[in-house]
C-alpha atoms as a printed R data frame, in Angstrom:
    type eleno elety resid chain resno      x       y      z
1   ATOM     1    CA   UNK     A     1 48.518  82.398 11.004
2   ATOM     2    CA   UNK     A     2 47.656  80.316 14.023
3   ATOM     3    CA   UNK     A     3 44.972  78.111 12.559
4   ATOM     4    CA   UNK     A     4 42.906  77.575  9.457
5   ATOM     5    CA   UNK     A     5 39.216  78.227  9.121
6   ATOM     6    CA   UNK     A     6 37.370  78.322  5.832
7   ATOM     7    CA   UNK     A     7 34.275  80.424  6.408
8   ATOM     8    CA   UNK     A     8 35.261  82.475  9.475
9   ATOM     9    CA   UNK     A     9 33.185  82.642 12.618
10  ATOM    10    CA   UNK     A    10 29.691  83.797 11.741
11  ATOM    11    CA   UNK     A    11 26.098  83.276 12.735
12  ATOM    12    CA   UNK     A    12 25.075  82.086  9.277
13  ATOM    13    CA   UNK     A    13 23.588  78.757  8.143
14  ATOM    14    CA   UNK     A    14 26.928  77.623  6.736
15  ATOM    15    CA   UNK     A    15 28.965  75.371  8.981
16  ATOM    16    CA   UNK     A    16 32.576  76.553  9.122
17  ATOM    17    CA   UNK     A    17 35.354  74.068  8.573
18  ATOM    18    CA   UNK     A    18 36.811  72.996 11.922
19  ATOM    19    CA   UNK     A    19 39.711  74.989 13.296
20  ATOM    20    CA   UNK     A    20 42.902  73.006 12.801
21  ATOM    21    CA   UNK     A    21 45.861  73.322 15.163
22  ATOM    22    CA   UNK     A    22 49.241  74.418 13.891
23  ATOM    23    CA   UNK     A    23 52.140  72.521 15.514
24  ATOM    24    CA   UNK     A    24 54.264  74.515 17.988
25  ATOM    25    CA   UNK     A    25 51.707  77.333 18.078
26  ATOM    26    CA   UNK     A    26 48.344  75.836 18.974
27  ATOM    27    CA   UNK     A    27 47.651  72.279 19.980
28  ATOM    28    CA   UNK     A    28 44.437  70.364 19.367
29  ATOM    29    CA   UNK     A    29 42.981  71.210 22.778
30  ATOM    30    CA   UNK     A    30 43.602  74.915 22.267
31  ATOM    31    CA   UNK     A    31 42.045  74.728 18.792
32  ATOM    32    CA   UNK     A    32 38.946  73.077 20.259
33  ATOM    33    CA   UNK     A    33 38.746  75.689 23.015
34  ATOM    34    CA   UNK     A    34 39.041  78.455 20.454
35  ATOM    35    CA   UNK     A    35 36.329  76.879 18.311
36  ATOM    36    CA   UNK     A    36 34.020  76.544 21.300
37  ATOM    37    CA   UNK     A    37 34.592  80.115 22.479
38  ATOM    38    CA   UNK     A    38 34.147  81.373 18.928
39  ATOM    39    CA   UNK     A    39 30.743  79.694 18.778
40  ATOM    40    CA   UNK     A    40 29.744  80.820 22.273
41  ATOM    41    CA   UNK     A    41 30.654  84.480 21.754
42  ATOM    42    CA   UNK     A    42 29.907  85.007 18.068
43  ATOM    43    CA   UNK     A    43 26.588  86.641 18.964
44  ATOM    44    CA   UNK     A    44 28.237  89.011 21.435
45  ATOM    45    CA   UNK     A    45 31.024  89.999 19.069
46  ATOM    46    CA   UNK     A    46 29.773  90.152 15.505
47  ATOM    47    CA   UNK     A    47 33.089  91.535 14.325
48  ATOM    48    CA   UNK     A    48 34.824  88.233 15.199
49  ATOM    49    CA   UNK     A    49 33.636  86.816 11.900
50  ATOM    50    CA   UNK     A    50 35.244  89.706 10.069
51  ATOM    51    CA   UNK     A    51 38.666  89.306 11.686
52  ATOM    52    CA   UNK     A    52 41.534  86.986 10.959
53  ATOM    53    CA   UNK     A    53 41.194  83.907 13.197
54  ATOM    54    CA   UNK     A    54 44.259  84.672 15.310
55  ATOM    55    CA   UNK     A    55 43.003  88.208 15.927
56  ATOM    56    CA   UNK     A    56 39.754  86.717 17.192
57  ATOM    57    CA   UNK     A    57 41.535  85.196 20.182
58  ATOM    58    CA   UNK     A    58 42.051  88.557 21.842
59  ATOM    59    CA   UNK     A    59 38.459  89.599 21.115
60  ATOM    60    CA   UNK     A    60 37.201  86.341 22.621
61  ATOM    61    CA   UNK     A    61 39.336  86.816 25.725
62  ATOM    62    CA   UNK     A    62 37.818  90.272 26.116
63  ATOM    63    CA   UNK     A    63 34.309  88.854 25.682
64  ATOM    64    CA   UNK     A    64 34.897  86.236 28.383
65  ATOM    65    CA   UNK     A    65 36.296  88.930 30.662
66  ATOM    66    CA   UNK     A    66 33.345  91.252 29.987
67  ATOM    67    CA   UNK     A    67 30.856  88.486 30.791
68  ATOM    68    CA   UNK     A    68 32.638  87.644 34.026
69  ATOM    69    CA   UNK     A    69 32.897  91.309 35.014
70  ATOM    70    CA   UNK     A    70 29.166  91.703 34.443
71  ATOM    71    CA   UNK     A    71 28.569  88.598 36.559
72  ATOM    72    CA   UNK     A    72 30.726  89.993 39.384
73  ATOM    73    CA   UNK     A    73 28.868  93.314 39.299
74  ATOM    74    CA   UNK     A    74 25.497  91.568 39.129
75  ATOM    75    CA   UNK     A    75 26.250  89.587 42.290
76  ATOM    76    CA   UNK     A    76 26.240  92.821 44.282
77  ATOM    77    CA   UNK     A    77 22.682  94.208 44.525
78  ATOM    78    CA   UNK     A    78 23.884  97.811 44.643
79  ATOM    79    CA   UNK     A    79 26.086  97.445 41.528
80  ATOM    80    CA   UNK     A    80 23.293  95.529 39.784
81  ATOM    81    CA   UNK     A    81 20.969  98.476 40.373
82  ATOM    82    CA   UNK     A    82 23.539 101.051 39.234
83  ATOM    83    CA   UNK     A    83 24.425  99.072 36.086
84  ATOM    84    CA   UNK     A    84 20.788  98.285 35.320
85  ATOM    85    CA   UNK     A    85 21.383  94.535 35.246
86  ATOM    86    CA   UNK     A    86 18.072  92.680 35.474
87  ATOM    87    CA   UNK     A    87 19.442  89.229 36.227
88  ATOM    88    CA   UNK     A    88 22.720  87.709 37.295
89  ATOM    89    CA   UNK     A    89 24.536  86.183 34.298
90  ATOM    90    CA   UNK     A    90 25.340  82.504 34.538
91  ATOM    91    CA   UNK     A    91 28.675  81.251 35.835
92  ATOM    92    CA   UNK     A    92 30.936  80.144 33.021
93  ATOM    93    CA   UNK     A    93 33.912  78.601 34.770
94  ATOM    94    CA   UNK     A    94 34.734  76.498 31.692
95  ATOM    95    CA   UNK     A    95 34.956  79.670 29.621
96  ATOM    96    CA   UNK     A    96 37.309  81.283 32.126
97  ATOM    97    CA   UNK     A    97 39.526  78.173 32.115
98  ATOM    98    CA   UNK     A    98 39.472  78.077 28.296
99  ATOM    99    CA   UNK     A    99 40.347  81.785 28.085
100 ATOM   100    CA   UNK     A   100 43.267  81.302 30.464
101 ATOM   101    CA   UNK     A   101 44.486  78.425 28.296
102 ATOM   102    CA   UNK     A   102 44.238  80.560 25.149
103 ATOM   103    CA   UNK     A   103 46.332  83.288 26.753
104 ATOM   104    CA   UNK     A   104 49.351  81.161 25.850
105 ATOM   105    CA   UNK     A   105 48.379  81.274 22.168
106 ATOM   106    CA   UNK     A   106 47.733  85.027 22.343
107 ATOM   107    CA   UNK     A   107 51.121  85.618 23.977
108 ATOM   108    CA   UNK     A   108 52.893  83.572 21.302
109 ATOM   109    CA   UNK     A   109 51.068  85.472 18.569
110 ATOM   110    CA   UNK     A   110 52.016  88.817 20.117
111 ATOM   111    CA   UNK     A   111 55.659  87.737 20.519
112 ATOM   112    CA   UNK     A   112 55.797  86.763 16.849
113 ATOM   113    CA   UNK     A   113 54.056  89.964 15.830
114 ATOM   114    CA   UNK     A   114 56.470  92.080 17.870
115 ATOM   115    CA   UNK     A   115 59.468  90.439 16.196
116 ATOM   116    CA   UNK     A   116 57.957  90.952 12.757
117 ATOM   117    CA   UNK     A   117 57.138  94.603 13.488
118 ATOM   118    CA   UNK     A   118 60.627  95.248 14.853
119 ATOM   119    CA   UNK     A   119 62.117  93.702 11.730
120 ATOM   120    CA   UNK     A   120 59.851  95.888  9.586
121 ATOM   121    CA   UNK     A   121 60.856  98.953 11.612
122 ATOM   122    CA   UNK     A   122 64.513  98.369 10.790
123 ATOM   123    CA   UNK     A   123 63.959  97.570  7.105
124 ATOM   124    CA   UNK     A   124 65.291 100.221  4.747
125 ATOM   125    CA   UNK     A   125 62.852 102.908  3.729
126 ATOM   126    CA   UNK     A   126 62.062 103.046  0.019
127 ATOM   127    CA   UNK     A   127 62.374 106.840  0.131
128 ATOM   128    CA   UNK     A   128 65.566 107.350  2.103
129 ATOM   129    CA   UNK     A   129 67.335 103.999  2.067
130 ATOM   130    CA   UNK     A   130 67.760 104.325  5.855
131 ATOM   131    CA   UNK     A   131 65.943 102.165  8.404
132 ATOM   132    CA   UNK     A   132 62.245 102.999  8.625
133 ATOM   133    CA   UNK     A   133 62.542 103.775 12.358
134 ATOM   134    CA   UNK     A   134 65.531 104.688 14.498
135 ATOM   135    CA   UNK     A   135 66.093 102.873 17.751
136 ATOM   136    CA   UNK     A   136 65.122 106.103 19.531
137 ATOM   137    CA   UNK     A   137 61.721 105.953 17.780
138 ATOM   138    CA   UNK     A   138 61.401 102.243 18.522
139 ATOM   139    CA   UNK     A   139 62.236 102.877 22.191
140 ATOM   140    CA   UNK     A   140 59.537 105.545 22.394
141 ATOM   141    CA   UNK     A   141 56.962 103.323 20.681
142 ATOM   142    CA   UNK     A   142 57.726 100.358 22.942
143 ATOM   143    CA   UNK     A   143 57.915 102.480 26.067
144 ATOM   144    CA   UNK     A   144 61.446 101.373 26.936
145 ATOM   145    CA   UNK     A   145 63.876 103.771 28.572
146 ATOM   146    CA   UNK     A   146 66.732 103.865 26.082
147 ATOM   147    CA   UNK     A   147 67.873 103.205 22.551
148 ATOM   148    CA   UNK     A   148 70.106 100.454 23.937
149 ATOM   149    CA   UNK     A   149 67.094  98.743 25.489
150 ATOM   150    CA   UNK     A   150 65.303  98.913 22.127
151 ATOM   151    CA   UNK     A   151 68.385  97.478 20.395
152 ATOM   152    CA   UNK     A   152 68.534  94.620 22.881
153 ATOM   153    CA   UNK     A   153 64.870  93.892 22.391
154 ATOM   154    CA   UNK     A   154 65.325  93.960 18.625
155 ATOM   155    CA   UNK     A   155 68.192  91.478 18.827
156 ATOM   156    CA   UNK     A   156 66.212  89.146 21.090
157 ATOM   157    CA   UNK     A   157 63.039  89.277 18.987
158 ATOM   158    CA   UNK     A   158 64.253  89.758 15.420
159 ATOM   159    CA   UNK     A   159 67.879  88.672 15.633
160 ATOM   160    CA   UNK     A   160 70.613  90.014 13.410
161 ATOM   161    CA   UNK     A   161 70.135  88.623  9.894
162 ATOM   162    CA   UNK     A   162 73.549  89.837  8.720
163 ATOM   163    CA   UNK     A   163 76.613  91.613 10.036
164 ATOM   164    CA   UNK     A   164 76.527  94.715  7.876
165 ATOM   165    CA   UNK     A   165 76.138  98.167  9.306
166 ATOM   166    CA   UNK     A   166 72.898  99.463  7.824
167 ATOM   167    CA   UNK     A   167 69.184  98.862  7.754
168 ATOM   168    CA   UNK     A   168 67.753  95.516  8.668
169 ATOM   169    CA   UNK     A   169 70.743  94.267 10.649
170 ATOM   170    CA   UNK     A   170 69.786  95.850 13.980
171 ATOM   171    CA   UNK     A   171 72.414  98.569 14.106
172 ATOM   172    CA   UNK     A   172 71.575 102.023 15.479
């Protein structure tokens, strides 16, 4: 989890507890930017309040991008007519800067998630006792060219918890 929030991000009367940074993942500035973007885009993305806070980052980044894309289209009279945009949305340069800053948090979250998923993929299956996924399956899922590339990625992301030759250790 990247940060703590008690009530989630909603449009209700209740004031949510402030988002608190977690050292080495999100600093105080990033937490404040996330809180501000959460408030600014809660109306546009009602599902943000239903998601885990760290999952909301990606949704917020998409909302900022969508607003800016609409603004770019609206600046061109022909596109504005085609898209049916009545007025040009306001510039939100602070939102773009905040979203770019939060990309770092999103990348870290995805890196951690990838390592955790790779570890889960190589954990022994309860049915067969063999790893849940082979490195061939992992390679296909990740879109890498070979089993060896998947093994290397596994070792970089998940490490090798032990030196045995089955299951969770990263062997083929």
